[in-house]
Amino acid sequence: VIVVFTCSHYYWYFVLLLGHIISSSLAFRDSYIHHHHYPHRHSSIGASESSHNHSQSQSQSHSHSPNGNTNTNTNTNTMVSQLTRDRVQKIQDIIGQDDGGRGMKSLIVPNDLLHAAIHITSLVSNKSKSDTKSKSKSQKQKHVIILSGFPCCVNENPPTETDGPPGTVAIAKCMLALGFDSVTIVVDECNESVFQAAIQETHDIEFVPQKTTDDSTCSSNNNRGKRIQLVIFPPEQGMKQEDYDRMQSMVDEACDLLIACERAGPGASGNCYTMRGIDMTSMNLIAPLHKMVDMVRTKNQNKHENDGECNHHDYTDHDDHDHHSDHDDHHSDHNDHHANVQFIAIGDGGNELGMGKVIDKILTNPKISNGDLIGAVTPADYLIAASVSNWGGYALAAACALVKCDRDDDDGNDDGNDDGNDDG
């Protein structure tokens, strides 16, 4: 009861923040529709803030993801307005203030929140375009898998940390609202009850408690509407081959996007640790969900090998990590079927799945005293660092709302008759 209450408290507190951000976005949208042109978007931004963020964005050129490929759908200059970029940056600034004083600021990857939101909205945007072009063909559904669960309260039952479930559910609801057909949340057995309680509060969405081997997560003939599904796996010591086969089937058949929100990630030893260095894996609390990241990347690699392409795997963070490509959504639309499945991760301490992208920062951070032990080595394609991971989940949902609003304006309201007047 305490866990659920705490989750609800965090959730509704930050829903207020999310609502404020989205309402500002809608106000911007209405203003645009009224004026029917783009230049005024820039005028309402404070000069110093706009100049700082614009120069930071303009100084970038290309970004290589941990998949070894240049990230597509991240040309922020051509795909989103300056105002949207600045608003997303302000969200990152809010969630990245290091309120707990744990040194998480060094883990922030500039522009990854924006790039993640652009990638997510591009997936469903391309789906809509494809569906419009060919109504006769069976529509290709889009599915998201979210990994979560951090059983760091090792002496409690359940051991689930309250950071994670609310942010995960917020992301799941956002994905369905954007147009994804289903979301599957994957957790350890020991975390099942807390996540089930959190998901069941989403009364407007169908909840499927657990996936069995014979129940396809995202069957193409599913007519029951949007749904969130909760899938559990046993601790690593209890995993059987059929469990690994079930993981592989989920990745192969129903994974267009992989997200981790406050998910325990293995360190260099292969085990997952709390910030104090307690080995959760050895305590039979951790399911090997990180294997799904490996499976996704093997899937991506096999696609490129079949296409005669060669990937260079560079999983660590470099000085040019926030560079972005010059490809736009037309490139992704054309290659939608062969596009890589991207891995987006959210964390706040350095021991979460996906933090391998900044492992060097973790190892050298004086506030992370045992980074060599707890530092998670699995890298994300896009990493969102926040003072609290739930905040990162809310931030991702808000950023997606802003980007979608911006893109909808570009696609639906630009009649090509710009009168050239800037009444900004």
CSV table of C-alpha atoms in Angstrom, one decimal:
chain,number,residue,atom,x,y,z
A,1,VAL,CA,0.0,0.0,0.0
A,2,ILE,CA,2.8,2.4,0.9
A,3,VAL,CA,4.6,1.6,-2.4
A,4,VAL,CA,1.4,2.3,-4.5
A,5,PHE,CA,0.7,5.5,-2.5
A,6,THR,CA,4.2,6.7,-3.1
A,7,CYS,CA,4.0,5.9,-6.8
A,8,SER,CA,0.7,7.8,-7.0
A,9,HIS,CA,2.1,10.8,-5.2
A,10,TYR,CA,5.1,11.1,-7.5
A,11,TYR,CA,2.9,10.4,-10.5
A,12,TRP,CA,0.4,13.1,-9.9
A,13,TYR,CA,2.9,15.7,-8.8
A,14,PHE,CA,4.8,15.4,-12.0
A,15,VAL,CA,1.7,15.1,-14.1
A,16,LEU,CA,1.1,18.7,-13.1
A,17,LEU,CA,4.5,19.6,-14.5
A,18,LEU,CA,3.8,17.5,-17.7
A,19,GLY,CA,0.4,19.2,-18.1
A,20,HIS,CA,2.0,22.7,-17.8
A,21,ILE,CA,4.5,21.8,-20.5
A,22,ILE,CA,1.9,20.3,-22.8
A,23,SER,CA,-0.5,23.2,-22.3
A,24,SER,CA,2.3,25.6,-23.3
A,25,SER,CA,2.8,23.4,-26.4
A,26,LEU,CA,-0.8,23.6,-27.3
A,27,ALA,CA,-0.9,27.3,-26.8
A,28,PHE,CA,2.1,27.6,-29.2
A,29,ARG,CA,0.2,25.3,-31.7
A,30,ASP,CA,-2.9,27.5,-31.6
A,31,SER,CA,-0.8,30.6,-32.2
A,32,TYR,CA,0.8,29.0,-35.2
A,33,ILE,CA,-2.5,28.0,-36.7
A,34,HIS,CA,-3.7,31.5,-36.4
A,35,HIS,CA,-0.8,33.1,-38.1
A,36,HIS,CA,-0.1,30.3,-40.7
A,37,HIS,CA,3.6,30.8,-40.9
A,38,TYR,CA,6.8,29.7,-39.1
A,39,PRO,CA,9.2,32.6,-38.4
A,40,HIS,CA,7.2,33.9,-35.3
A,41,ARG,CA,8.1,30.7,-33.5
A,42,HIS,CA,11.6,32.1,-32.8
A,43,SER,CA,10.6,35.6,-31.6
A,44,SER,CA,9.1,34.6,-28.2
A,45,ILE,CA,12.3,32.9,-27.0
A,46,GLY,CA,14.6,34.8,-24.7
A,47,ALA,CA,17.6,36.0,-26.8
A,48,SER,CA,20.3,34.5,-24.5
A,49,GLU,CA,18.5,31.2,-24.1
A,50,SER,CA,17.7,30.8,-27.8
A,51,SER,CA,21.3,31.8,-28.8
A,52,HIS,CA,22.9,29.3,-26.4
A,53,ASN,CA,20.7,26.3,-27.4
A,54,HIS,CA,20.8,27.2,-31.1
A,55,SER,CA,24.6,27.5,-31.2
A,56,GLN,CA,24.9,24.2,-29.3
A,57,SER,CA,22.6,22.5,-31.7
A,58,GLN,CA,24.2,24.1,-34.8
A,59,SER,CA,27.7,23.0,-33.8
A,60,GLN,CA,26.8,19.4,-34.2
A,61,SER,CA,26.9,17.3,-37.4
A,62,HIS,CA,26.7,13.5,-37.1
A,63,SER,CA,26.0,11.0,-34.3
A,64,HIS,CA,26.9,7.4,-34.3
A,65,SER,CA,24.6,5.2,-32.2
A,66,PRO,CA,25.7,2.1,-30.2
A,67,ASN,CA,24.3,0.1,-33.1
A,68,GLY,CA,27.2,1.4,-35.1
A,69,ASN,CA,25.0,3.4,-37.5
A,70,THR,CA,24.5,7.1,-37.8
A,71,ASN,CA,21.2,7.8,-36.0
A,72,THR,CA,18.5,8.8,-38.5
A,73,ASN,CA,15.6,11.0,-37.8
A,74,THR,CA,17.7,13.4,-35.7
A,75,ASN,CA,18.0,16.5,-37.9
A,76,THR,CA,16.6,18.9,-35.4
A,77,ASN,CA,17.2,21.8,-37.8
A,78,THR,CA,14.8,20.6,-40.4
A,79,MET,CA,12.3,18.6,-38.3
A,80,VAL,CA,11.5,20.7,-35.3
A,81,SER,CA,11.3,24.4,-34.7
A,82,GLN,CA,13.8,26.4,-32.6
A,83,LEU,CA,11.1,27.0,-30.0
A,84,THR,CA,10.4,23.3,-29.6
A,85,ARG,CA,14.1,22.6,-29.3
A,86,ASP,CA,14.4,25.2,-26.6
A,87,ARG,CA,11.4,23.9,-24.7
A,88,VAL,CA,12.8,20.4,-24.7
A,89,GLN,CA,16.1,21.7,-23.6
A,90,LYS,CA,14.4,23.5,-20.7
A,91,ILE,CA,12.8,20.2,-19.7
A,92,GLN,CA,16.2,18.6,-19.7
A,93,ASP,CA,17.5,21.4,-17.5
A,94,ILE,CA,14.7,20.9,-15.0
A,95,ILE,CA,15.2,17.2,-14.7
A,96,GLY,CA,19.0,17.4,-14.7
A,97,GLN,CA,19.6,19.8,-11.8
A,98,ASP,CA,21.0,16.9,-9.7
A,99,ASP,CA,18.5,17.5,-6.9
A,100,GLY,CA,19.9,14.6,-4.9
A,101,GLY,CA,23.5,15.8,-5.2
A,102,ARG,CA,24.7,12.4,-6.6
A,103,GLY,CA,26.7,13.8,-9.5
A,104,MET,CA,24.2,12.9,-12.3
A,105,LYS,CA,24.9,16.0,-14.3
A,106,SER,CA,28.0,14.5,-15.8
A,107,LEU,CA,25.8,11.7,-17.1
A,108,ILE,CA,23.6,14.0,-19.3
A,109,VAL,CA,24.1,13.5,-23.0
A,110,PRO,CA,23.3,16.8,-24.7
A,111,ASN,CA,20.3,16.6,-27.1
A,112,ASP,CA,19.6,12.9,-26.5
A,113,LEU,CA,16.2,13.7,-25.0
A,114,LEU,CA,15.3,15.7,-28.1
A,115,HIS,CA,16.7,13.1,-30.5
A,116,ALA,CA,14.8,10.3,-28.7
A,117,ALA,CA,11.5,12.2,-29.0
A,118,ILE,CA,12.2,12.8,-32.7
A,119,HIS,CA,12.9,9.1,-33.3
A,120,ILE,CA,9.8,8.0,-31.4
A,121,THR,CA,7.4,10.3,-33.2
A,122,SER,CA,9.0,9.5,-36.6
A,123,LEU,CA,8.2,5.8,-36.1
A,124,VAL,CA,4.5,6.5,-35.8
A,125,SER,CA,4.6,9.3,-38.4
A,126,ASN,CA,6.0,6.8,-40.9
A,127,LYS,CA,3.4,4.3,-39.9
A,128,SER,CA,0.6,6.8,-40.6
A,129,LYS,CA,2.1,7.7,-44.0
A,130,SER,CA,2.4,4.1,-45.0
A,131,ASP,CA,-1.1,3.3,-43.9
A,132,THR,CA,-2.4,6.3,-46.0
A,133,LYS,CA,-0.5,5.2,-49.1
A,134,SER,CA,-1.8,1.7,-49.1
A,135,LYS,CA,-5.2,1.0,-47.5
A,136,SER,CA,-5.5,-2.3,-49.2
A,137,LYS,CA,-2.4,-3.8,-47.6
A,138,SER,CA,-2.5,-5.1,-44.0
A,139,GLN,CA,-1.4,-2.3,-41.8
A,140,LYS,CA,2.0,-2.8,-40.1
A,141,GLN,CA,1.5,-2.4,-36.4
A,142,LYS,CA,4.1,-0.7,-34.2
A,143,HIS,CA,5.1,-2.1,-30.8
A,144,VAL,CA,7.1,-0.9,-27.9
A,145,ILE,CA,8.9,-2.9,-25.2
A,146,ILE,CA,9.7,-1.2,-22.0
A,147,LEU,CA,12.2,-2.8,-19.5
A,148,SER,CA,11.9,-1.7,-15.9
A,149,GLY,CA,12.3,-2.8,-12.3
A,150,PHE,CA,15.0,-2.0,-9.8
A,151,PRO,CA,14.7,-4.3,-6.7
A,152,CYS,CA,17.2,-2.4,-4.6
A,153,CYS,CA,15.1,-2.6,-1.4
A,154,VAL,CA,16.6,-6.1,-0.9
A,155,ASN,CA,15.2,-6.6,2.6
A,156,GLU,CA,11.6,-5.7,1.7
A,157,ASN,CA,8.8,-7.6,0.1
A,158,PRO,CA,8.4,-6.6,-2.6
A,159,PRO,CA,11.9,-5.2,-3.0
A,160,THR,CA,10.7,-2.8,-5.8
A,161,GLU,CA,12.0,0.7,-5.8
A,162,THR,CA,9.3,3.3,-6.2
A,163,ASP,CA,11.4,5.1,-8.9
A,164,GLY,CA,10.5,3.4,-12.1
A,165,PRO,CA,6.9,2.2,-12.1
A,166,PRO,CA,5.2,5.6,-12.5
A,167,GLY,CA,7.6,6.8,-15.1
A,168,THR,CA,7.2,3.6,-17.0
A,169,VAL,CA,3.4,3.7,-17.1
A,170,ALA,CA,3.6,7.4,-18.2
A,171,ILE,CA,5.8,6.4,-21.1
A,172,ALA,CA,3.5,3.5,-22.0
A,173,LYS,CA,0.4,5.7,-22.1
A,174,CYS,CA,2.3,8.3,-24.1
A,175,MET,CA,3.4,5.6,-26.7
A,176,LEU,CA,-0.2,4.5,-27.1
A,177,ALA,CA,-1.5,8.1,-27.4
A,178,LEU,CA,1.2,8.7,-30.1
A,179,GLY,CA,-0.1,5.8,-32.2
A,180,PHE,CA,1.8,2.7,-31.2
A,181,ASP,CA,-0.5,-0.3,-31.3
A,182,SER,CA,0.7,-1.9,-28.0
A,183,VAL,CA,3.2,-1.6,-25.2
A,184,THR,CA,4.7,-4.5,-23.4
A,185,ILE,CA,6.3,-3.8,-20.0
A,186,VAL,CA,8.8,-6.4,-19.0
A,187,VAL,CA,9.9,-6.8,-15.4
A,188,ASP,CA,11.4,-9.4,-12.9
A,189,GLU,CA,9.1,-11.7,-11.0
A,190,CYS,CA,9.8,-9.9,-7.7
A,191,ASN,CA,8.6,-6.6,-9.2
A,192,GLU,CA,5.4,-7.9,-10.7
A,193,SER,CA,2.9,-6.9,-8.0
A,194,VAL,CA,4.0,-3.2,-8.0
A,195,PHE,CA,3.9,-2.8,-11.7
A,196,GLN,CA,0.6,-4.6,-12.0
A,197,ALA,CA,-0.9,-2.2,-9.4
A,198,ALA,CA,0.5,0.8,-11.3
A,199,ILE,CA,-0.7,-0.4,-14.7
A,200,GLN,CA,-4.2,-1.3,-13.4
A,201,GLU,CA,-4.7,2.4,-12.6
A,202,THR,CA,-4.8,3.1,-16.3
A,203,HIS,CA,-8.5,2.2,-16.5
A,204,ASP,CA,-8.9,3.5,-20.1
A,205,ILE,CA,-6.4,1.0,-21.5
A,206,GLU,CA,-6.7,-2.8,-21.7
A,207,PHE,CA,-4.3,-4.5,-19.3
A,208,VAL,CA,-3.1,-8.0,-20.1
A,209,PRO,CA,-1.5,-9.3,-16.9
A,210,GLN,CA,1.0,-11.8,-18.3
A,211,LYS,CA,2.1,-13.2,-21.7
A,212,THR,CA,2.1,-17.0,-22.2
A,213,THR,CA,4.0,-18.8,-24.9
A,214,ASP,CA,0.8,-19.2,-27.0
A,215,ASP,CA,-0.4,-15.6,-26.6
A,216,SER,CA,1.3,-13.3,-29.1
A,217,THR,CA,2.0,-10.0,-27.5
A,218,CYS,CA,1.0,-8.1,-30.6
A,219,SER,CA,-1.0,-10.3,-33.0
A,220,SER,CA,-1.7,-8.6,-36.3
A,221,ASN,CA,-5.4,-9.5,-36.0
A,222,ASN,CA,-5.8,-8.0,-32.6
A,223,ASN,CA,-9.0,-5.9,-32.7
A,224,ARG,CA,-9.2,-5.2,-29.0
A,225,GLY,CA,-7.6,-1.8,-29.3
A,226,LYS,CA,-4.7,-0.2,-27.5
A,227,ARG,CA,-3.2,-2.2,-24.7
A,228,ILE,CA,-0.5,-2.4,-22.1
A,229,GLN,CA,0.8,-5.9,-21.4
A,230,LEU,CA,2.9,-6.9,-18.4
A,231,VAL,CA,5.4,-9.7,-19.0
A,232,ILE,CA,7.5,-11.2,-16.2
A,233,PHE,CA,10.7,-13.3,-16.3
A,234,PRO,CA,12.3,-15.3,-13.5
A,235,PRO,CA,15.6,-14.5,-11.9
A,236,GLU,CA,18.7,-15.4,-13.9
A,237,GLN,CA,19.3,-18.5,-11.8
A,238,GLY,CA,15.8,-19.8,-12.7
A,239,MET,CA,15.8,-19.0,-16.4
A,240,LYS,CA,15.2,-21.9,-18.8
A,241,GLN,CA,15.8,-22.2,-22.5
A,242,GLU,CA,12.1,-21.6,-23.1
A,243,ASP,CA,12.3,-18.3,-21.2
A,244,TYR,CA,15.2,-17.1,-23.5
A,245,ASP,CA,13.2,-18.3,-26.5
A,246,ARG,CA,10.3,-16.2,-25.3
A,247,MET,CA,12.5,-13.2,-25.1
A,248,GLN,CA,13.8,-13.8,-28.6
A,249,SER,CA,10.3,-14.2,-29.9
A,250,MET,CA,9.3,-10.9,-28.4
A,251,VAL,CA,12.3,-9.1,-30.0
A,252,ASP,CA,11.8,-10.8,-33.4
A,253,GLU,CA,8.0,-10.4,-33.7
A,254,ALA,CA,6.9,-7.4,-31.7
A,255,CYS,CA,9.7,-4.8,-31.0
A,256,ASP,CA,10.0,-1.7,-33.1
A,257,LEU,CA,11.4,0.3,-30.1
A,258,LEU,CA,13.1,-0.7,-26.9
A,259,ILE,CA,13.0,1.5,-23.8
A,260,ALA,CA,14.5,1.1,-20.4
A,261,CYS,CA,13.2,3.2,-17.5
A,262,GLU,CA,15.1,2.8,-14.2
A,263,ARG,CA,16.1,-0.7,-15.1
A,264,ALA,CA,19.0,-2.4,-13.3
A,265,GLY,CA,21.9,-2.9,-15.6
A,266,PRO,CA,24.8,-5.3,-15.3
A,267,GLY,CA,28.2,-3.9,-14.4
A,268,ALA,CA,31.6,-5.2,-15.7
A,269,SER,CA,31.2,-8.3,-13.6
A,270,GLY,CA,27.9,-9.2,-15.3
A,271,ASN,CA,25.9,-8.7,-12.1
A,272,CYS,CA,23.6,-5.8,-11.1
A,273,TYR,CA,24.3,-3.7,-8.1
A,274,THR,CA,22.6,-1.1,-5.9
A,275,MET,CA,24.3,2.3,-5.5
A,276,ARG,CA,25.8,0.9,-2.2
A,277,GLY,CA,27.2,-2.1,-4.1
A,278,ILE,CA,24.7,-4.7,-3.0
A,279,ASP,CA,24.7,-7.6,-5.5
A,280,MET,CA,21.0,-8.0,-6.5
A,281,THR,CA,21.8,-10.7,-9.1
A,282,SER,CA,23.4,-12.9,-6.5
A,283,MET,CA,20.3,-12.5,-4.3
A,284,ASN,CA,18.1,-14.0,-7.0
A,285,LEU,CA,16.3,-10.7,-7.7
A,286,ILE,CA,17.4,-9.9,-11.3
A,287,ALA,CA,16.0,-11.4,-14.5
A,288,PRO,CA,18.5,-11.1,-17.4
A,289,LEU,CA,16.4,-8.5,-19.2
A,290,HIS,CA,19.6,-6.9,-20.6
A,291,LYS,CA,19.8,-9.9,-22.9
A,292,MET,CA,16.9,-8.3,-24.9
A,293,VAL,CA,19.2,-5.4,-25.7
A,294,ASP,CA,21.8,-7.8,-27.0
A,295,MET,CA,19.1,-9.6,-29.0
A,296,VAL,CA,17.9,-6.4,-30.6
A,297,ARG,CA,21.4,-5.5,-31.6
A,298,THR,CA,22.1,-8.9,-33.1
A,299,LYS,CA,18.8,-8.5,-35.0
A,300,ASN,CA,20.0,-5.1,-36.3
A,301,GLN,CA,23.4,-6.5,-37.2
A,302,ASN,CA,21.9,-9.4,-39.1
A,303,LYS,CA,19.7,-7.0,-41.1
A,304,HIS,CA,22.7,-5.0,-42.2
A,305,GLU,CA,24.7,-8.1,-43.1
A,306,ASN,CA,21.8,-9.3,-45.2
A,307,ASP,CA,21.8,-6.0,-46.9
A,308,GLY,CA,25.6,-6.1,-47.5
A,309,GLU,CA,26.3,-3.4,-45.1
A,310,CYS,CA,29.1,-3.3,-42.5
A,311,ASN,CA,28.7,-1.8,-39.0
A,312,HIS,CA,31.3,-0.5,-36.7
A,313,HIS,CA,30.3,-1.0,-33.1
A,314,ASP,CA,31.3,1.9,-30.9
A,315,TYR,CA,29.2,1.7,-27.7
A,316,THR,CA,30.9,4.4,-25.6
A,317,ASP,CA,30.2,8.1,-25.3
A,318,HIS,CA,32.5,10.5,-27.2
A,319,ASP,CA,32.8,14.2,-27.5
A,320,ASP,CA,30.7,14.1,-30.6
A,321,HIS,CA,27.9,12.1,-29.1
A,322,ASP,CA,25.4,14.9,-29.6
A,323,HIS,CA,26.0,15.4,-33.3
A,324,HIS,CA,23.1,14.6,-35.5
A,325,SER,CA,22.6,13.5,-39.1
A,326,ASP,CA,21.4,15.3,-42.1
A,327,HIS,CA,18.8,12.6,-42.9
A,328,ASP,CA,15.1,13.4,-42.5
A,329,ASP,CA,12.0,11.4,-42.0
A,330,HIS,CA,11.7,10.7,-45.8
A,331,HIS,CA,14.8,8.6,-45.5
A,332,SER,CA,13.3,6.6,-42.6
A,333,ASP,CA,10.0,6.3,-44.4
A,334,HIS,CA,11.7,4.8,-47.4
A,335,ASN,CA,13.7,2.3,-45.3
A,336,ASP,CA,11.1,1.8,-42.5
A,337,HIS,CA,11.1,-2.0,-42.9
A,338,HIS,CA,14.9,-2.3,-42.5
A,339,ALA,CA,15.4,0.4,-39.9
A,340,ASN,CA,17.3,-0.4,-36.8
A,341,VAL,CA,15.4,-0.9,-33.6
A,342,GLN,CA,16.7,1.8,-31.3
A,343,PHE,CA,17.3,1.5,-27.5
A,344,ILE,CA,16.4,4.5,-25.4
A,345,ALA,CA,17.4,4.4,-21.7
A,346,ILE,CA,16.5,6.5,-18.6
A,347,GLY,CA,18.6,6.5,-15.5
A,348,ASP,CA,19.8,8.7,-12.6
A,349,GLY,CA,22.7,7.1,-10.9
A,350,GLY,CA,25.0,5.2,-13.3
A,351,ASN,CA,23.9,1.7,-12.5
A,352,GLU,CA,20.9,1.6,-14.8
A,353,LEU,CA,20.7,-0.3,-18.1
A,354,GLY,CA,21.9,2.0,-20.9
A,355,MET,CA,24.4,4.0,-18.9
A,356,GLY,CA,27.3,2.3,-20.7
A,357,LYS,CA,27.0,5.2,-23.1
A,358,VAL,CA,28.7,7.3,-20.5
A,359,ILE,CA,30.7,4.7,-18.6
A,360,ASP,CA,33.8,6.8,-18.7
A,361,LYS,CA,31.9,9.6,-16.9
A,362,ILE,CA,30.7,7.1,-14.3
A,363,LEU,CA,34.2,5.8,-13.6
A,364,THR,CA,35.7,9.3,-13.2
A,365,ASN,CA,32.8,10.9,-11.3
A,366,PRO,CA,33.9,11.7,-7.7
A,367,LYS,CA,30.4,11.4,-6.4
A,368,ILE,CA,30.0,7.9,-7.7
A,369,SER,CA,32.5,6.3,-5.3
A,370,ASN,CA,32.2,2.7,-6.5
A,371,GLY,CA,31.6,3.3,-10.2
A,372,ASP,CA,34.0,0.6,-11.3
A,373,LEU,CA,31.7,-1.9,-9.5
A,374,ILE,CA,28.2,-0.6,-10.1
A,375,GLY,CA,28.6,1.2,-13.4
A,376,ALA,CA,26.3,-0.3,-16.0
A,377,VAL,CA,28.2,-1.3,-19.2
A,378,THR,CA,25.3,-1.7,-21.6
A,379,PRO,CA,25.1,1.4,-23.8
A,380,ALA,CA,21.9,3.1,-25.0
A,381,ASP,CA,21.4,4.7,-28.4
A,382,TYR,CA,19.8,7.6,-26.7
A,383,LEU,CA,20.4,8.2,-23.0
A,384,ILE,CA,18.2,10.4,-20.8
A,385,ALA,CA,19.8,11.2,-17.4
A,386,ALA,CA,17.6,12.8,-14.7
A,387,SER,CA,17.7,13.5,-11.0
A,388,VAL,CA,15.0,10.9,-10.6
A,389,SER,CA,14.3,8.4,-13.4
A,390,ASN,CA,10.5,8.9,-13.1
A,391,TRP,CA,11.1,12.5,-14.0
A,392,GLY,CA,13.0,11.3,-17.1
A,393,GLY,CA,10.0,9.2,-18.1
A,394,TYR,CA,7.7,12.2,-17.7
A,395,ALA,CA,10.2,14.3,-19.6
A,396,LEU,CA,10.3,11.9,-22.5
A,397,ALA,CA,6.5,11.9,-22.7
A,398,ALA,CA,6.4,15.7,-22.7
A,399,ALA,CA,9.2,16.0,-25.3
A,400,CYS,CA,7.3,13.6,-27.6
A,401,ALA,CA,4.1,15.7,-27.2
A,402,LEU,CA,6.1,18.9,-28.1
A,403,VAL,CA,7.7,17.3,-31.1
A,404,LYS,CA,4.5,15.7,-32.4
A,405,CYS,CA,2.7,19.0,-32.1
A,406,ASP,CA,5.5,20.7,-34.0
A,407,ARG,CA,5.5,18.0,-36.7
A,408,ASP,CA,1.7,18.0,-37.0
A,409,ASP,CA,1.9,21.7,-37.7
A,410,ASP,CA,4.5,21.1,-40.4
A,411,ASP,CA,2.6,18.3,-42.1
A,412,GLY,CA,-1.0,19.5,-41.7
A,413,ASN,CA,-1.1,23.2,-41.5
A,414,ASP,CA,1.5,24.5,-43.9
A,415,ASP,CA,-0.4,25.3,-47.1
A,416,GLY,CA,2.7,26.6,-48.8
A,417,ASN,CA,1.3,30.1,-49.0
A,418,ASP,CA,3.6,31.9,-46.6
A,419,ASP,CA,2.8,35.6,-47.0
A,420,GLY,CA,6.3,36.6,-45.9
A,421,ASN,CA,5.0,38.7,-43.0
A,422,ASP,CA,6.5,38.1,-39.6
A,423,ASP,CA,4.2,39.6,-37.0
A,424,GLY,CA,6.1,37.5,-34.3
